[in-house]
Amino acid sequence: MYLICPSLQLHSYICVMIFDSYSGNGWGGEVINHLTRARREAASARQSFDEVLEHHTKLEMQLEELEAIRAQEKRAAEAQKEALEAQKEALEAHGQKLAAKKEALTTEKKAIKADLEAHTAEKAAVEVELEGTKVRAEGEIERLKSEAVKAWGLGKEEFLKSSEFDDLCAKKSLAYFACGFKSCVAQFRANGYPEEEHPTPFLSVAQALEDLPDDEEADDGASGGEATPPDSPSEPSR
């Protein structure tokens, strides 16, 4: 019979009691051997128990560390889960906003397309109207040109018959006559007849204009023959 007790003092007490009970029967030596062997086994068991207890303590510490790590990982996982859920909610909200924006863009696109089609139809109508206006304007321009040509022809004939045209011709004739008279006098003086040596007070443009015949007298003179030109001044002796 082997007794294993964690307390060495209790174990010794039990061994003494057993020894006293067996000593009267002559079994003392055998009992001592059993007790010695039991004590060694108890000491070995005690050492094993201490080792197991130490190992158990280490395992408990490792377990506590593992539990702490697990709790930390759990908290981190929960925090990550919450962050992912918050991110998921944000993504869902963003997706809803994008969907709403897409729907708004689709509606706006349809409105722009309808507006473009309306503008295209209006442009086509305006082009047709402009083409018609162009045709009418070309016809009106041609008509105005024709009327302008006719008016110019009629106006030209009336102007040639008007007194305004006669006055204009008379002014031009007088201008040409005065210019020609002055040119003749200049040539007369340039050819050796200076006014200092050969004064010509008898030469007068006003007198020449007074001596011009009227229209009726000019017509009579033309029908009667050429008029005799006035005598040229005699060449002075040099």
PDB file of C-alpha atoms in Angstrom:
ATOM      1  CA  MET A   1       0.000   0.000   0.000  1.00  0.00           C
ATOM      2  CA  TYR A   2       1.439   3.369  -1.052  1.00  0.00           C
ATOM      3  CA  LEU A   3       0.327   6.619   0.495  1.00  0.00           C
ATOM      4  CA  ILE A   4       0.932   9.909  -1.324  1.00  0.00           C
ATOM      5  CA  CYS A   5       0.300  13.127   0.614  1.00  0.00           C
ATOM      6  CA  PRO A   6       1.242  16.639  -0.296  1.00  0.00           C
ATOM      7  CA  SER A   7       2.338  17.478   3.329  1.00  0.00           C
ATOM      8  CA  LEU A   8       5.628  15.847   4.352  1.00  0.00           C
ATOM      9  CA  GLN A   9       4.886  16.405   8.065  1.00  0.00           C
ATOM     10  CA  LEU A  10       1.569  14.617   7.802  1.00  0.00           C
ATOM     11  CA  HIS A  11       3.296  11.859   5.916  1.00  0.00           C
ATOM     12  CA  SER A  12       5.860  11.398   8.708  1.00  0.00           C
ATOM     13  CA  TYR A  13       3.116  11.261  11.321  1.00  0.00           C
ATOM     14  CA  ILE A  14       1.305   8.542   9.411  1.00  0.00           C
ATOM     15  CA  CYS A  15       4.534   6.555   9.069  1.00  0.00           C
ATOM     16  CA  VAL A  16       5.103   6.680  12.849  1.00  0.00           C
ATOM     17  CA  MET A  17       1.580   5.449  13.538  1.00  0.00           C
ATOM     18  CA  ILE A  18       1.989   2.571  11.137  1.00  0.00           C
ATOM     19  CA  PHE A  19       5.361   1.693  12.597  1.00  0.00           C
ATOM     20  CA  ASP A  20       3.908   1.572  16.158  1.00  0.00           C
ATOM     21  CA  SER A  21       1.066  -0.695  15.038  1.00  0.00           C
ATOM     22  CA  TYR A  22       3.338  -3.156  13.242  1.00  0.00           C
ATOM     23  CA  SER A  23       6.291  -3.143  15.663  1.00  0.00           C
ATOM     24  CA  GLY A  24       4.599  -5.530  18.112  1.00  0.00           C
ATOM     25  CA  ASN A  25       4.156  -8.154  15.383  1.00  0.00           C
ATOM     26  CA  GLY A  26       7.816  -8.349  14.358  1.00  0.00           C
ATOM     27  CA  TRP A  27       7.249  -6.553  11.086  1.00  0.00           C
ATOM     28  CA  GLY A  28       9.295  -3.545  11.987  1.00  0.00           C
ATOM     29  CA  GLY A  29      12.025  -3.999   9.371  1.00  0.00           C
ATOM     30  CA  GLU A  30       9.615  -4.550   6.565  1.00  0.00           C
ATOM     31  CA  VAL A  31       7.512  -1.635   7.693  1.00  0.00           C
ATOM     32  CA  ILE A  32      10.549   0.583   7.754  1.00  0.00           C
ATOM     33  CA  ASN A  33      11.403  -0.444   4.247  1.00  0.00           C
ATOM     34  CA  HIS A  34       7.903   0.232   3.095  1.00  0.00           C
ATOM     35  CA  LEU A  35       7.924   3.542   4.863  1.00  0.00           C
ATOM     36  CA  THR A  36      11.271   4.523   3.418  1.00  0.00           C
ATOM     37  CA  ARG A  37      10.151   3.556  -0.055  1.00  0.00           C
ATOM     38  CA  ALA A  38       6.879   5.350   0.460  1.00  0.00           C
ATOM     39  CA  ARG A  39       8.708   8.432   1.696  1.00  0.00           C
ATOM     40  CA  ARG A  40      10.933   8.425  -1.377  1.00  0.00           C
ATOM     41  CA  GLU A  41       7.911   7.980  -3.577  1.00  0.00           C
ATOM     42  CA  ALA A  42       6.128  10.731  -1.693  1.00  0.00           C
ATOM     43  CA  ALA A  43       9.124  13.034  -2.159  1.00  0.00           C
ATOM     44  CA  SER A  44       9.217  12.132  -5.838  1.00  0.00           C
ATOM     45  CA  ALA A  45       5.478  12.644  -6.051  1.00  0.00           C
ATOM     46  CA  ARG A  46       5.929  15.936  -4.219  1.00  0.00           C
ATOM     47  CA  GLN A  47       8.559  17.024  -6.729  1.00  0.00           C
ATOM     48  CA  SER A  48       6.367  15.893  -9.615  1.00  0.00           C
ATOM     49  CA  PHE A  49       3.446  17.689  -8.040  1.00  0.00           C
ATOM     50  CA  ASP A  50       5.536  20.883  -7.733  1.00  0.00           C
ATOM     51  CA  GLU A  51       6.645  20.529 -11.322  1.00  0.00           C
ATOM     52  CA  VAL A  52       3.078  19.942 -12.413  1.00  0.00           C
ATOM     53  CA  LEU A  53       1.944  22.896 -10.325  1.00  0.00           C
ATOM     54  CA  GLU A  54       4.673  25.099 -11.812  1.00  0.00           C
ATOM     55  CA  HIS A  55       3.773  23.884 -15.265  1.00  0.00           C
ATOM     56  CA  HIS A  56       0.133  24.499 -14.454  1.00  0.00           C
ATOM     57  CA  THR A  57       0.979  28.010 -13.275  1.00  0.00           C
ATOM     58  CA  LYS A  58       2.927  28.651 -16.472  1.00  0.00           C
ATOM     59  CA  LEU A  59       0.036  27.293 -18.476  1.00  0.00           C
ATOM     60  CA  GLU A  60      -2.362  29.551 -16.584  1.00  0.00           C
ATOM     61  CA  MET A  61      -0.098  32.532 -17.256  1.00  0.00           C
ATOM     62  CA  GLN A  62       0.124  31.567 -20.924  1.00  0.00           C
ATOM     63  CA  LEU A  63      -3.622  31.094 -20.943  1.00  0.00           C
ATOM     64  CA  GLU A  64      -4.090  34.523 -19.396  1.00  0.00           C
ATOM     65  CA  GLU A  65      -1.721  35.996 -21.957  1.00  0.00           C
ATOM     66  CA  LEU A  66      -3.559  34.158 -24.718  1.00  0.00           C
ATOM     67  CA  GLU A  67      -6.874  35.357 -23.337  1.00  0.00           C
ATOM     68  CA  ALA A  68      -5.515  38.899 -23.118  1.00  0.00           C
ATOM     69  CA  ILE A  69      -4.234  38.627 -26.700  1.00  0.00           C
ATOM     70  CA  ARG A  70      -7.516  37.085 -27.765  1.00  0.00           C
ATOM     71  CA  ALA A  71      -9.446  39.865 -26.008  1.00  0.00           C
ATOM     72  CA  GLN A  72      -7.220  42.473 -27.646  1.00  0.00           C
ATOM     73  CA  GLU A  73      -7.635  40.784 -31.011  1.00  0.00           C
ATOM     74  CA  LYS A  74     -11.353  40.584 -30.372  1.00  0.00           C
ATOM     75  CA  ARG A  75     -11.485  44.287 -29.536  1.00  0.00           C
ATOM     76  CA  ALA A  76      -9.388  45.058 -32.599  1.00  0.00           C
ATOM     77  CA  ALA A  77     -11.654  42.848 -34.724  1.00  0.00           C
ATOM     78  CA  GLU A  78     -14.713  44.544 -33.283  1.00  0.00           C
ATOM     79  CA  ALA A  79     -13.171  47.969 -33.913  1.00  0.00           C
ATOM     80  CA  GLN A  80     -12.248  46.888 -37.431  1.00  0.00           C
ATOM     81  CA  LYS A  81     -15.739  45.492 -37.902  1.00  0.00           C
ATOM     82  CA  GLU A  82     -17.245  48.769 -36.714  1.00  0.00           C
ATOM     83  CA  ALA A  83     -14.897  50.685 -39.024  1.00  0.00           C
ATOM     84  CA  LEU A  84     -15.837  48.395 -41.915  1.00  0.00           C
ATOM     85  CA  GLU A  85     -19.506  48.814 -41.121  1.00  0.00           C
ATOM     86  CA  ALA A  86     -19.062  52.581 -40.959  1.00  0.00           C
ATOM     87  CA  GLN A  87     -17.137  52.449 -44.232  1.00  0.00           C
ATOM     88  CA  LYS A  88     -19.859  50.252 -45.697  1.00  0.00           C
ATOM     89  CA  GLU A  89     -22.507  52.741 -44.604  1.00  0.00           C
ATOM     90  CA  ALA A  90     -20.446  55.591 -46.045  1.00  0.00           C
ATOM     91  CA  LEU A  91     -20.029  53.669 -49.306  1.00  0.00           C
ATOM     92  CA  GLU A  92     -23.742  52.924 -49.401  1.00  0.00           C
ATOM     93  CA  ALA A  93     -24.523  56.603 -48.771  1.00  0.00           C
ATOM     94  CA  HIS A  94     -22.007  57.578 -51.453  1.00  0.00           C
ATOM     95  CA  GLY A  95     -23.541  55.020 -53.785  1.00  0.00           C
ATOM     96  CA  GLN A  96     -26.981  56.460 -53.136  1.00  0.00           C
ATOM     97  CA  LYS A  97     -25.645  59.949 -53.843  1.00  0.00           C
ATOM     98  CA  LEU A  98     -24.026  58.701 -57.061  1.00  0.00           C
ATOM     99  CA  ALA A  99     -27.257  56.987 -58.058  1.00  0.00           C
ATOM    100  CA  ALA A 100     -29.212  60.181 -57.372  1.00  0.00           C
ATOM    101  CA  LYS A 101     -26.620  62.209 -59.282  1.00  0.00           C
ATOM    102  CA  LYS A 102     -26.748  59.716 -62.152  1.00  0.00           C
ATOM    103  CA  GLU A 103     -30.505  59.946 -62.229  1.00  0.00           C
ATOM    104  CA  ALA A 104     -30.302  63.753 -62.194  1.00  0.00           C
ATOM    105  CA  LEU A 105     -27.740  63.668 -65.010  1.00  0.00           C
ATOM    106  CA  THR A 106     -29.958  61.311 -66.982  1.00  0.00           C
ATOM    107  CA  THR A 107     -32.906  63.653 -66.517  1.00  0.00           C
ATOM    108  CA  GLU A 108     -30.764  66.646 -67.476  1.00  0.00           C
ATOM    109  CA  LYS A 109     -29.436  64.761 -70.500  1.00  0.00           C
ATOM    110  CA  LYS A 110     -32.988  64.016 -71.628  1.00  0.00           C
ATOM    111  CA  ALA A 111     -33.937  67.664 -71.145  1.00  0.00           C
ATOM    112  CA  ILE A 112     -30.859  68.823 -73.100  1.00  0.00           C
ATOM    113  CA  LYS A 113     -31.631  66.329 -75.853  1.00  0.00           C
ATOM    114  CA  ALA A 114     -35.232  67.538 -76.066  1.00  0.00           C
ATOM    115  CA  ASP A 115     -34.015  71.151 -76.065  1.00  0.00           C
ATOM    116  CA  LEU A 116     -31.488  70.327 -78.790  1.00  0.00           C
ATOM    117  CA  GLU A 117     -34.155  68.677 -80.902  1.00  0.00           C
ATOM    118  CA  ALA A 118     -36.397  71.718 -80.421  1.00  0.00           C
ATOM    119  CA  HIS A 119     -33.524  74.038 -81.413  1.00  0.00           C
ATOM    120  CA  THR A 120     -32.766  71.841 -84.420  1.00  0.00           C
ATOM    121  CA  ALA A 121     -36.385  72.015 -85.558  1.00  0.00           C
ATOM    122  CA  GLU A 122     -36.436  75.779 -84.934  1.00  0.00           C
ATOM    123  CA  LYS A 123     -33.173  76.148 -86.859  1.00  0.00           C
ATOM    124  CA  ALA A 124     -34.601  74.206 -89.791  1.00  0.00           C
ATOM    125  CA  ALA A 125     -37.721  76.413 -89.757  1.00  0.00           C
ATOM    126  CA  VAL A 126     -35.557  79.555 -89.598  1.00  0.00           C
ATOM    127  CA  GLU A 127     -33.393  78.300 -92.473  1.00  0.00           C
ATOM    128  CA  VAL A 128     -36.498  77.674 -94.570  1.00  0.00           C
ATOM    129  CA  GLU A 129     -37.794  81.133 -93.701  1.00  0.00           C
ATOM    130  CA  LEU A 130     -34.405  82.688 -94.470  1.00  0.00           C
ATOM    131  CA  GLU A 131     -34.290  80.908 -97.812  1.00  0.00           C
ATOM    132  CA  GLY A 132     -37.727  82.256 -98.657  1.00  0.00           C
ATOM    133  CA  THR A 133     -36.694  85.728 -97.485  1.00  0.00           C
ATOM    134  CA  LYS A 134     -33.543  85.491 -99.597  1.00  0.00           C
ATOM    135  CA  VAL A 135     -35.525  84.566-102.688  1.00  0.00           C
ATOM    136  CA  ARG A 136     -37.969  87.412-102.049  1.00  0.00           C
ATOM    137  CA  ALA A 137     -35.083  89.811-101.401  1.00  0.00           C
ATOM    138  CA  GLU A 138     -33.350  88.818-104.642  1.00  0.00           C
ATOM    139  CA  GLY A 139     -36.583  89.377-106.543  1.00  0.00           C
ATOM    140  CA  GLU A 140     -37.064  92.736-104.829  1.00  0.00           C
ATOM    141  CA  ILE A 141     -33.452  93.724-105.635  1.00  0.00           C
ATOM    142  CA  GLU A 142     -33.935  92.845-109.292  1.00  0.00           C
ATOM    143  CA  ARG A 143     -37.166  94.825-109.367  1.00  0.00           C
ATOM    144  CA  LEU A 144     -35.513  97.833-107.719  1.00  0.00           C
ATOM    145  CA  LYS A 145     -32.610  97.614-110.152  1.00  0.00           C
ATOM    146  CA  SER A 146     -34.987  97.597-113.083  1.00  0.00           C
ATOM    147  CA  GLU A 147     -36.917 100.519-111.636  1.00  0.00           C
ATOM    148  CA  ALA A 148     -33.650 102.362-110.935  1.00  0.00           C
ATOM    149  CA  VAL A 149     -32.489 101.850-114.554  1.00  0.00           C
ATOM    150  CA  LYS A 150     -35.812 103.089-115.855  1.00  0.00           C
ATOM    151  CA  ALA A 151     -35.784 106.017-113.450  1.00  0.00           C
ATOM    152  CA  TRP A 152     -32.219 106.899-114.414  1.00  0.00           C
ATOM    153  CA  GLY A 153     -33.133 106.854-118.124  1.00  0.00           C
ATOM    154  CA  LEU A 154     -36.179 109.035-117.537  1.00  0.00           C
ATOM    155  CA  GLY A 155     -34.269 111.312-115.173  1.00  0.00           C
ATOM    156  CA  LYS A 156     -31.404 111.651-117.609  1.00  0.00           C
ATOM    157  CA  GLU A 157     -33.706 112.717-120.458  1.00  0.00           C
ATOM    158  CA  GLU A 158     -35.517 115.179-118.209  1.00  0.00           C
ATOM    159  CA  PHE A 159     -32.204 116.566-116.921  1.00  0.00           C
ATOM    160  CA  LEU A 160     -30.900 117.116-120.477  1.00  0.00           C
ATOM    161  CA  LYS A 161     -34.060 119.059-121.238  1.00  0.00           C
ATOM    162  CA  SER A 162     -34.040 121.081-118.041  1.00  0.00           C
ATOM    163  CA  SER A 163     -32.848 124.661-117.506  1.00  0.00           C
ATOM    164  CA  GLU A 164     -30.455 123.380-114.864  1.00  0.00           C
ATOM    165  CA  PHE A 165     -28.577 121.512-117.569  1.00  0.00           C
ATOM    166  CA  ASP A 166     -28.510 124.656-119.765  1.00  0.00           C
ATOM    167  CA  ASP A 167     -27.135 126.718-116.881  1.00  0.00           C
ATOM    168  CA  LEU A 168     -24.494 124.115-116.234  1.00  0.00           C
ATOM    169  CA  CYS A 169     -23.470 124.072-119.904  1.00  0.00           C
ATOM    170  CA  ALA A 170     -23.334 127.866-119.964  1.00  0.00           C
ATOM    171  CA  LYS A 171     -21.125 127.933-116.854  1.00  0.00           C
ATOM    172  CA  LYS A 172     -18.828 125.339-118.341  1.00  0.00           C
ATOM    173  CA  SER A 173     -18.685 127.216-121.681  1.00  0.00           C
ATOM    174  CA  LEU A 174     -17.829 130.487-119.958  1.00  0.00           C
ATOM    175  CA  ALA A 175     -15.157 128.759-117.961  1.00  0.00           C
ATOM    176  CA  TYR A 176     -13.669 127.202-121.076  1.00  0.00           C
ATOM    177  CA  PHE A 177     -13.846 130.553-122.944  1.00  0.00           C
ATOM    178  CA  ALA A 178     -12.158 132.481-120.144  1.00  0.00           C
ATOM    179  CA  CYS A 179      -9.465 129.848-119.851  1.00  0.00           C
ATOM    180  CA  GLY A 180      -8.863 129.880-123.605  1.00  0.00           C
ATOM    181  CA  PHE A 181      -8.792 133.694-123.744  1.00  0.00           C
ATOM    182  CA  LYS A 182      -6.232 133.886-120.951  1.00  0.00           C
ATOM    183  CA  SER A 183      -4.176 131.179-122.630  1.00  0.00           C
ATOM    184  CA  CYS A 184      -4.135 133.126-125.898  1.00  0.00           C
ATOM    185  CA  VAL A 185      -3.025 136.289-124.123  1.00  0.00           C
ATOM    186  CA  ALA A 186      -0.285 134.364-122.342  1.00  0.00           C
ATOM    187  CA  GLN A 187       0.930 132.888-125.640  1.00  0.00           C
ATOM    188  CA  PHE A 188       0.755 136.365-127.237  1.00  0.00           C
ATOM    189  CA  ARG A 189       3.018 137.762-124.532  1.00  0.00           C
ATOM    190  CA  ALA A 190       5.315 134.734-124.536  1.00  0.00           C
ATOM    191  CA  ASN A 191       6.051 135.242-128.240  1.00  0.00           C
ATOM    192  CA  GLY A 192       7.644 138.710-127.944  1.00  0.00           C
ATOM    193  CA  TYR A 193       4.710 140.966-127.280  1.00  0.00           C
ATOM    194  CA  PRO A 194       5.181 142.079-123.676  1.00  0.00           C
ATOM    195  CA  GLU A 195       2.522 144.278-122.196  1.00  0.00           C
ATOM    196  CA  GLU A 196       5.055 147.058-121.458  1.00  0.00           C
ATOM    197  CA  GLU A 197       5.933 147.496-125.127  1.00  0.00           C
ATOM    198  CA  HIS A 198       2.576 146.514-126.583  1.00  0.00           C
ATOM    199  CA  PRO A 199      -0.171 147.402-124.170  1.00  0.00           C
ATOM    200  CA  THR A 200      -3.487 145.794-125.035  1.00  0.00           C
ATOM    201  CA  PRO A 201      -6.154 147.627-123.092  1.00  0.00           C
ATOM    202  CA  PHE A 202      -8.632 146.710-125.790  1.00  0.00           C
ATOM    203  CA  LEU A 203      -8.444 143.008-124.822  1.00  0.00           C
ATOM    204  CA  SER A 204     -11.199 142.316-122.297  1.00  0.00           C
ATOM    205  CA  VAL A 205     -12.908 139.088-121.375  1.00  0.00           C
ATOM    206  CA  ALA A 206     -16.023 140.921-120.262  1.00  0.00           C
ATOM    207  CA  GLN A 207     -16.260 142.735-123.612  1.00  0.00           C
ATOM    208  CA  ALA A 208     -15.742 139.456-125.451  1.00  0.00           C
ATOM    209  CA  LEU A 209     -18.562 137.872-123.480  1.00  0.00           C
ATOM    210  CA  GLU A 210     -20.853 140.814-124.236  1.00  0.00           C
ATOM    211  CA  ASP A 211     -20.040 140.496-127.909  1.00  0.00           C
ATOM    212  CA  LEU A 212     -21.064 136.832-127.941  1.00  0.00           C
ATOM    213  CA  PRO A 213     -24.263 136.358-129.973  1.00  0.00           C
ATOM    214  CA  ASP A 214     -27.423 134.991-128.431  1.00  0.00           C
ATOM    215  CA  ASP A 215     -28.680 131.532-129.341  1.00  0.00           C
ATOM    216  CA  GLU A 216     -31.014 132.842-132.036  1.00  0.00           C
ATOM    217  CA  GLU A 217     -28.336 135.072-133.579  1.00  0.00           C
ATOM    218  CA  ALA A 218     -25.898 132.165-133.498  1.00  0.00           C
ATOM    219  CA  ASP A 219     -28.428 129.996-135.318  1.00  0.00           C
ATOM    220  CA  ASP A 220     -28.951 132.715-137.949  1.00  0.00           C
ATOM    221  CA  GLY A 221     -25.233 133.174-138.379  1.00  0.00           C
ATOM    222  CA  ALA A 222     -24.725 129.465-138.797  1.00  0.00           C
ATOM    223  CA  SER A 223     -27.404 129.290-141.483  1.00  0.00           C
ATOM    224  CA  GLY A 224     -26.077 132.405-143.317  1.00  0.00           C
ATOM    225  CA  GLY A 225     -22.498 131.218-143.533  1.00  0.00           C
ATOM    226  CA  GLU A 226     -19.358 131.428-141.502  1.00  0.00           C
ATOM    227  CA  ALA A 227     -18.766 134.730-139.757  1.00  0.00           C
ATOM    228  CA  THR A 228     -15.741 136.720-140.781  1.00  0.00           C
ATOM    229  CA  PRO A 229     -13.137 136.498-138.076  1.00  0.00           C
ATOM    230  CA  PRO A 230     -11.837 139.756-136.689  1.00  0.00           C
ATOM    231  CA  ASP A 231      -8.616 141.128-138.060  1.00  0.00           C
ATOM    232  CA  SER A 232      -5.595 139.947-136.257  1.00  0.00           C
ATOM    233  CA  PRO A 233      -3.433 142.650-134.790  1.00  0.00           C
ATOM    234  CA  SER A 234      -0.669 143.785-137.122  1.00  0.00           C
ATOM    235  CA  GLU A 235       2.745 142.581-136.236  1.00  0.00           C
ATOM    236  CA  PRO A 236       4.804 145.496-134.974  1.00  0.00           C
ATOM    237  CA  SER A 237       8.107 146.299-136.520  1.00  0.00           C
ATOM    238  CA  ARG A 238      11.013 145.010-134.730  1.00  0.00           C
TER     239      ARG A 238
END
